[in-house]
Amino acid sequence: MTRVERLFQELKFGGLEGAFLTSKANIFYYTNYYTDPHERLVALYIDATGNRLLILPSMEKEDAKQAGWNGDLLTYKDTENPWKMLESYLDHKPSSIGIEKEQLPVSRYEQLTQIFNQTEFKDTTELFNHIRMVKDAEEYKRLKEAAELADYGVKVGVEAISEGKTELEILASIEYALKRQGVREMSFSTMVLSGHKTASPHGAPGMKKIKKGDLVLFDLGVVLNGYCSDITRTVAYQHVDKQQKEIYETVLAAQKNAIDQVKEGIEIGTIDQVARDQIKANGYGEYFTHRIGHGIGIDVHEYPSLTSHNPLKIRKGMSFTIEPGIYVPGIGGVRIEDEIFVTENGVELLTTYPKEMQIV
Ligand code: MN
Ligand code: MN
């Protein structure tokens, strides 16, 4: 069964007659066509009468075919109105369709409700997210390849550290090296933070110069063949003080312990809870300010979400990050992040760059 047919089965099971998909990630997952159409409409419409319709700008027609899409195409020029074209294309309107609320601007929703004026719309984001949560063999391969390049990016970054260099200079070295390896796109804005700036989990790299005694935090990932990677490492430059070391060892122990919990069938919330309890017991509980991780695939953040209260059970084929951190304002922060894949026998670490304390 193709992915589209499987999706259709799931929709039917949920009492729906069709779907209108609009996110870049789902379009790619179901059509193998990876595109960022900017303001132009790209959508996949499927329904019970057998329509499997990819709607996209005319200029992308050949690219979509080349990517392997062999279903129906409805293409439009910039001078044409894709909504009107869709309306005249359809000879039957379903009574209910699934949409992605988070990926559908109000203006487009209004267009849809005009065409499907007797149709009930249901947000099926959860359903779509659950389908993508368990990866197949090809997805595993792509995730692993992307993770290898993330490892390489950290290696380049660590080697680029030297007295007086700015965070942005080091960041540029990383991305230059990755581009030379065929990486077109990072999976998010590369983070290189140093010194007190490491205390912000979402800090912005800038012109701060590296100096002795700084912690230097790298958080980066690439997109390769449509799949993302994500790794964080923190190293010390030339010297580490007692508290920095204590924070580092606390994060590392919690991260390893959390990884050890991962097993098919256990509740996802356990992973965060175990690490959180451990960090709390070491006196840093209030400084671990985010969930322990997130699923990763076509989107850098996808299902499952690794919060302490997620009751979902771990399944074989899931891929997610485990990334505890401690951030002490005015002092600094440490985060250690690996990407893991759940296998029959336990876990495989997709990112493998060493994580014992390094003074470079
Ligand atoms: Mn992450
Ligand atoms: Mn990250």
Coordinates of C-alpha atoms and ligand atoms in Angstrom, one line a residue:
M1 CA 0.0 0.0 0.0
T2 CA 1.3 3.5 -0.8
R3 CA 1.5 6.1 1.9
V4 CA -1.4 8.0 0.3
E5 CA -3.6 4.8 0.4
R6 CA -2.6 4.2 3.9
L7 CA -3.6 7.7 4.9
F8 CA -6.9 7.3 3.1
Q9 CA -7.6 4.2 5.1
E10 CA -6.8 6.0 8.3
L11 CA -9.1 8.9 7.3
K12 CA -11.9 6.5 6.5
F13 CA -11.4 4.8 9.9
G14 CA -11.8 8.2 11.5
G15 CA -15.1 8.8 9.6
L16 CA -13.6 11.3 7.1
E17 CA -14.1 11.3 3.3
G18 CA -11.0 13.2 2.3
A19 CA -8.1 15.5 3.3
F20 CA -6.5 18.7 2.1
L21 CA -2.8 18.7 3.1
T22 CA -0.7 21.8 3.0
S23 CA 2.4 21.4 5.1
K24 CA 5.8 21.1 3.3
A25 CA 6.5 18.0 5.4
N26 CA 3.3 16.1 4.6
I27 CA 3.4 17.1 1.0
F28 CA 6.9 15.6 0.8
Y29 CA 6.0 12.5 2.9
Y30 CA 3.1 11.6 0.6
T31 CA 4.3 12.7 -2.8
N32 CA 8.1 12.6 -2.4
Y33 CA 8.2 16.1 -3.7
Y34 CA 10.1 18.5 -1.5
T35 CA 9.3 22.1 -2.2
D36 CA 9.1 25.5 -0.5
P37 CA 6.6 27.3 -2.7
H38 CA 6.7 30.5 -0.6
E39 CA 3.4 32.3 -1.0
R40 CA 2.1 30.1 -3.7
L41 CA -0.4 27.3 -2.9
V42 CA 0.9 23.7 -2.9
A43 CA -1.6 21.2 -1.6
L44 CA -2.5 17.5 -1.8
Y45 CA -6.2 16.8 -2.0
I46 CA -7.5 13.3 -1.6
D47 CA -11.1 12.0 -1.4
A48 CA -13.3 8.9 -1.5
T49 CA -14.0 9.2 -5.2
G50 CA -10.4 8.4 -5.9
N51 CA -9.0 11.8 -6.3
R52 CA -5.2 12.0 -5.5
L53 CA -4.6 15.5 -6.6
L54 CA -1.4 17.5 -6.2
I55 CA -2.1 21.2 -6.7
L56 CA 1.0 23.2 -7.5
P57 CA 2.4 26.1 -9.6
S58 CA 2.9 25.2 -13.3
M59 CA 6.6 26.0 -13.1
E60 CA 7.1 23.1 -10.6
K61 CA 5.2 20.5 -12.7
E62 CA 8.3 18.8 -14.1
D63 CA 10.1 18.8 -10.7
A64 CA 7.2 17.1 -9.0
K65 CA 7.0 14.4 -11.7
Q66 CA 10.8 13.9 -11.5
A67 CA 10.5 13.4 -7.8
G68 CA 8.2 10.5 -8.5
W69 CA 4.7 11.8 -8.2
N70 CA 2.5 9.9 -10.6
G71 CA -0.9 10.9 -9.3
D72 CA -3.1 13.6 -10.7
L73 CA -1.7 17.1 -11.1
L74 CA -3.6 20.4 -11.1
T75 CA -1.2 23.1 -12.0
Y76 CA -1.8 26.8 -12.3
K77 CA 0.0 29.9 -13.6
D78 CA 0.5 33.0 -11.7
T79 CA -2.3 34.6 -13.7
E80 CA -4.8 31.8 -12.7
N81 CA -6.8 31.1 -9.6
P82 CA -6.0 27.6 -8.2
W83 CA -9.2 27.7 -6.0
K84 CA -11.5 28.3 -8.9
M85 CA -9.6 25.6 -10.9
L86 CA -10.0 23.1 -8.0
E87 CA -13.7 23.9 -7.8
S88 CA -14.4 23.2 -11.5
Y89 CA -12.1 20.1 -11.3
L90 CA -14.3 18.4 -8.7
D91 CA -17.6 16.8 -9.6
H92 CA -18.3 15.7 -6.1
K93 CA -17.7 17.4 -2.7
P94 CA -17.0 15.2 0.3
S95 CA -19.1 15.6 3.4
S96 CA -16.0 15.9 5.6
I97 CA -12.3 16.5 5.1
G98 CA -9.3 16.6 7.3
I99 CA -7.1 19.7 7.3
E100 CA -3.9 20.8 9.0
K101 CA -5.0 23.8 11.1
E102 CA -1.5 24.9 12.0
Q103 CA -0.5 24.9 8.4
L104 CA -3.5 26.6 6.9
P105 CA -3.7 30.4 6.9
V106 CA -7.1 31.8 7.5
S107 CA -7.3 33.2 4.0
R108 CA -6.8 29.8 2.5
Y109 CA -9.3 28.3 5.0
E110 CA -11.8 30.8 3.8
Q111 CA -11.2 29.9 0.2
L112 CA -11.7 26.2 1.1
T113 CA -15.0 26.8 2.9
Q114 CA -16.3 28.7 -0.1
I115 CA -15.6 25.7 -2.4
F116 CA -16.7 23.1 0.1
N117 CA -19.6 25.0 1.5
Q118 CA -21.5 21.9 2.7
T119 CA -18.4 20.1 4.0
E120 CA -17.4 19.6 7.6
F121 CA -13.7 20.4 8.3
K122 CA -11.8 18.6 11.0
D123 CA -8.3 19.2 12.2
T124 CA -6.4 16.0 11.6
T125 CA -3.0 17.3 12.5
E126 CA -2.7 14.6 15.3
L127 CA -3.5 11.8 12.9
F128 CA -1.0 13.0 10.4
N129 CA 1.7 13.5 13.1
H130 CA 1.1 10.0 14.4
I131 CA 1.5 8.4 11.0
R132 CA 4.9 10.0 10.5
M133 CA 6.1 9.1 14.0
V134 CA 7.3 5.6 13.1
K135 CA 9.9 5.5 10.5
D136 CA 10.6 2.9 7.8
A137 CA 14.0 1.6 6.6
E138 CA 14.5 4.3 4.0
E139 CA 13.8 7.0 6.5
Y140 CA 16.2 5.4 9.0
K141 CA 18.9 5.5 6.4
R142 CA 18.3 9.2 5.6
L143 CA 18.2 10.1 9.3
K144 CA 21.5 8.3 9.8
E145 CA 23.2 10.1 6.9
A146 CA 22.0 13.5 8.1
A147 CA 23.2 12.7 11.7
E148 CA 26.7 11.8 10.4
L149 CA 27.0 15.2 8.9
A150 CA 25.8 16.8 12.1
D151 CA 28.7 14.9 13.9
Y152 CA 31.0 16.3 11.3
G153 CA 29.7 19.8 11.8
V154 CA 30.5 19.6 15.5
K155 CA 34.0 18.3 14.8
V156 CA 34.7 21.2 12.5
G157 CA 33.3 23.6 15.1
V158 CA 35.4 22.3 17.9
E159 CA 38.6 22.4 15.8
A160 CA 37.8 25.9 14.7
I161 CA 37.8 27.3 18.3
S162 CA 40.7 29.6 19.0
E163 CA 41.4 32.7 21.2
G164 CA 39.7 35.8 19.9
K165 CA 37.6 34.2 17.2
T166 CA 33.9 35.3 17.2
E167 CA 31.0 32.9 17.5
L168 CA 29.9 33.8 14.0
E169 CA 33.3 33.1 12.6
I170 CA 33.2 29.6 14.0
L171 CA 29.7 29.2 12.8
A172 CA 30.7 30.2 9.3
S173 CA 33.5 27.6 9.3
I174 CA 31.0 24.9 10.2
E175 CA 28.5 25.8 7.5
Y176 CA 31.2 26.3 4.9
A177 CA 32.6 22.8 5.6
L178 CA 29.1 21.3 5.4
K179 CA 28.2 23.0 2.2
R180 CA 31.4 21.5 0.7
Q181 CA 29.9 18.1 1.7
G182 CA 26.8 18.7 -0.2
V183 CA 24.6 20.2 2.4
R184 CA 22.3 22.9 1.0
E185 CA 20.2 23.6 4.1
M186 CA 20.7 23.5 7.8
S187 CA 17.7 22.1 9.8
F188 CA 17.6 25.3 11.9
S189 CA 19.8 28.3 12.5
T190 CA 23.2 27.0 13.7
M191 CA 24.0 27.9 17.2
V192 CA 27.5 28.7 18.5
L193 CA 27.4 30.3 21.9
S194 CA 30.2 31.0 24.4
G195 CA 30.8 32.0 28.0
H196 CA 27.9 33.5 29.8
K197 CA 25.8 33.3 26.6
T198 CA 25.5 29.6 26.9
A199 CA 23.0 30.2 29.8
S200 CA 20.3 30.9 27.2
P201 CA 18.9 27.8 25.6
H202 CA 17.8 29.9 22.6
G203 CA 20.7 32.4 22.5
A204 CA 21.8 34.1 19.3
P205 CA 25.4 33.8 18.0
G206 CA 27.2 37.1 17.6
M207 CA 30.4 39.0 17.7
K208 CA 31.4 37.8 21.1
K209 CA 35.0 36.6 21.1
I210 CA 36.1 33.3 22.6
K211 CA 38.3 33.5 25.6
K212 CA 40.0 31.2 28.0
G213 CA 37.6 29.6 30.5
D214 CA 34.6 29.9 28.2
L215 CA 32.2 27.1 27.7
V216 CA 31.4 26.8 24.0
L217 CA 28.0 25.3 23.0
F218 CA 27.3 24.0 19.5
D219 CA 23.7 23.1 18.4
L220 CA 23.3 22.3 14.8
G221 CA 21.9 20.0 12.2
V222 CA 21.4 19.5 8.5
V223 CA 18.7 18.6 6.1
L224 CA 19.7 15.8 3.8
N225 CA 17.4 14.1 1.3
G226 CA 14.5 15.7 3.1
Y227 CA 15.4 14.5 6.6
C228 CA 16.8 16.5 9.5
S229 CA 19.5 16.0 12.1
D230 CA 20.1 17.8 15.4
I231 CA 23.1 17.5 17.8
T232 CA 24.4 19.6 20.7
R233 CA 27.8 19.5 22.3
T234 CA 29.4 21.8 24.9
V235 CA 33.2 22.0 25.3
A236 CA 35.4 24.1 27.5
Y237 CA 38.1 26.4 26.1
Q238 CA 41.5 26.0 27.7
H239 CA 40.2 25.9 31.3
V240 CA 37.2 24.6 33.2
D241 CA 36.3 25.7 36.7
K242 CA 34.7 23.6 39.4
Q243 CA 31.1 24.6 38.9
Q244 CA 31.3 24.3 35.1
K245 CA 32.6 20.8 35.5
E246 CA 29.9 19.9 38.0
I247 CA 27.2 21.2 35.7
Y248 CA 28.7 19.3 32.8
E249 CA 29.0 16.0 34.7
T250 CA 25.4 16.4 36.0
V251 CA 24.0 16.9 32.5
L252 CA 26.1 14.1 31.0
A253 CA 25.0 11.6 33.7
A254 CA 21.3 12.6 33.3
Q255 CA 21.6 12.3 29.5
K256 CA 23.1 8.8 29.6
N257 CA 20.6 7.7 32.2
A258 CA 17.7 9.0 30.1
I259 CA 19.0 7.1 27.0
D260 CA 19.2 3.9 29.1
Q261 CA 15.5 4.2 29.8
V262 CA 14.5 4.0 26.2
K263 CA 12.8 0.7 25.4
E264 CA 9.9 -0.4 23.3
G265 CA 6.7 -0.3 25.4
I266 CA 7.7 2.2 28.1
E267 CA 6.0 5.5 28.6
I268 CA 7.7 8.4 26.8
G269 CA 7.2 10.6 29.9
T270 CA 9.6 8.4 31.9
I271 CA 12.6 9.6 29.9
D272 CA 12.1 13.2 30.8
Q273 CA 11.1 12.4 34.4
V274 CA 14.2 10.3 35.1
A275 CA 16.6 12.9 33.9
R276 CA 14.6 15.7 35.6
D277 CA 14.7 13.9 39.0
Q278 CA 18.4 13.3 38.7
I279 CA 19.2 16.9 37.9
K280 CA 17.0 18.0 40.7
A281 CA 18.7 15.7 43.1
N282 CA 22.0 17.4 42.1
G283 CA 20.6 20.8 43.0
Y284 CA 20.0 22.1 39.5
G285 CA 16.3 21.3 39.0
E286 CA 15.2 24.9 38.4
Y287 CA 17.8 25.3 35.7
F288 CA 16.6 22.6 33.4
T289 CA 14.0 24.7 31.7
H290 CA 12.8 22.7 28.7
R291 CA 11.5 19.2 27.8
I292 CA 14.1 16.6 27.3
G293 CA 13.6 16.1 23.6
H294 CA 11.5 15.9 20.5
G295 CA 10.8 13.6 17.6
I296 CA 12.8 14.2 14.4
G297 CA 12.3 13.4 10.8
I298 CA 11.2 15.5 7.9
D299 CA 10.6 18.3 10.5
V300 CA 13.3 19.0 13.0
H301 CA 10.6 19.0 15.7
E302 CA 7.9 16.5 15.2
Y303 CA 6.1 13.7 17.2
P304 CA 6.7 12.4 19.8
S305 CA 7.2 15.3 22.2
L306 CA 9.3 14.1 25.1
T307 CA 7.6 15.9 28.0
S308 CA 7.3 14.3 31.4
H309 CA 3.6 13.8 31.1
N310 CA 3.4 12.2 27.6
P311 CA 1.8 8.8 28.2
L312 CA 2.5 7.6 24.7
K313 CA 4.4 4.3 24.5
I314 CA 7.8 4.0 22.8
R315 CA 7.7 2.1 19.6
K316 CA 10.3 0.6 17.4
G317 CA 11.1 2.9 14.5
M318 CA 10.7 6.1 16.5
S319 CA 13.5 8.7 16.2
F320 CA 13.9 11.4 18.7
T321 CA 16.5 13.6 20.5
I322 CA 17.5 13.4 24.2
E323 CA 18.9 16.7 25.2
P324 CA 18.9 17.7 28.9
G325 CA 20.5 21.0 29.8
I326 CA 21.4 23.2 32.8
Y327 CA 21.4 26.9 32.3
V328 CA 22.6 29.1 35.2
P329 CA 22.1 32.8 34.5
G330 CA 25.4 34.8 34.8
I331 CA 27.4 31.6 34.9
G332 CA 26.7 29.6 31.8
G333 CA 25.0 26.5 30.5
V334 CA 25.6 23.0 29.2
R335 CA 23.4 21.0 26.9
I336 CA 24.2 17.6 25.5
E337 CA 22.0 16.3 22.7
D338 CA 21.9 13.1 20.8
E339 CA 19.5 11.7 18.2
I340 CA 18.4 8.2 18.8
F341 CA 16.5 5.5 16.9
V342 CA 14.5 2.9 18.6
T343 CA 15.3 -0.6 17.4
E344 CA 14.2 -4.1 18.3
N345 CA 17.1 -4.5 20.7
G346 CA 16.9 -1.0 22.4
V347 CA 18.4 2.1 20.9
E348 CA 20.9 3.1 18.3
L349 CA 22.6 6.5 18.7
L350 CA 22.5 8.2 15.4
T351 CA 24.8 11.0 16.5
T352 CA 28.1 9.7 17.8
Y353 CA 30.5 12.6 18.4
P354 CA 32.3 12.0 21.8
K355 CA 30.6 13.6 24.8
E356 CA 33.0 13.2 27.7
M357 CA 34.1 16.6 29.0
Q358 CA 36.6 18.1 26.5
I359 CA 38.9 21.0 27.2
V360 CA 40.2 22.3 23.9
Ligands
MN1 MN 16.8 19.4 19.5
MN2 MN 19.4 20.9 18.9

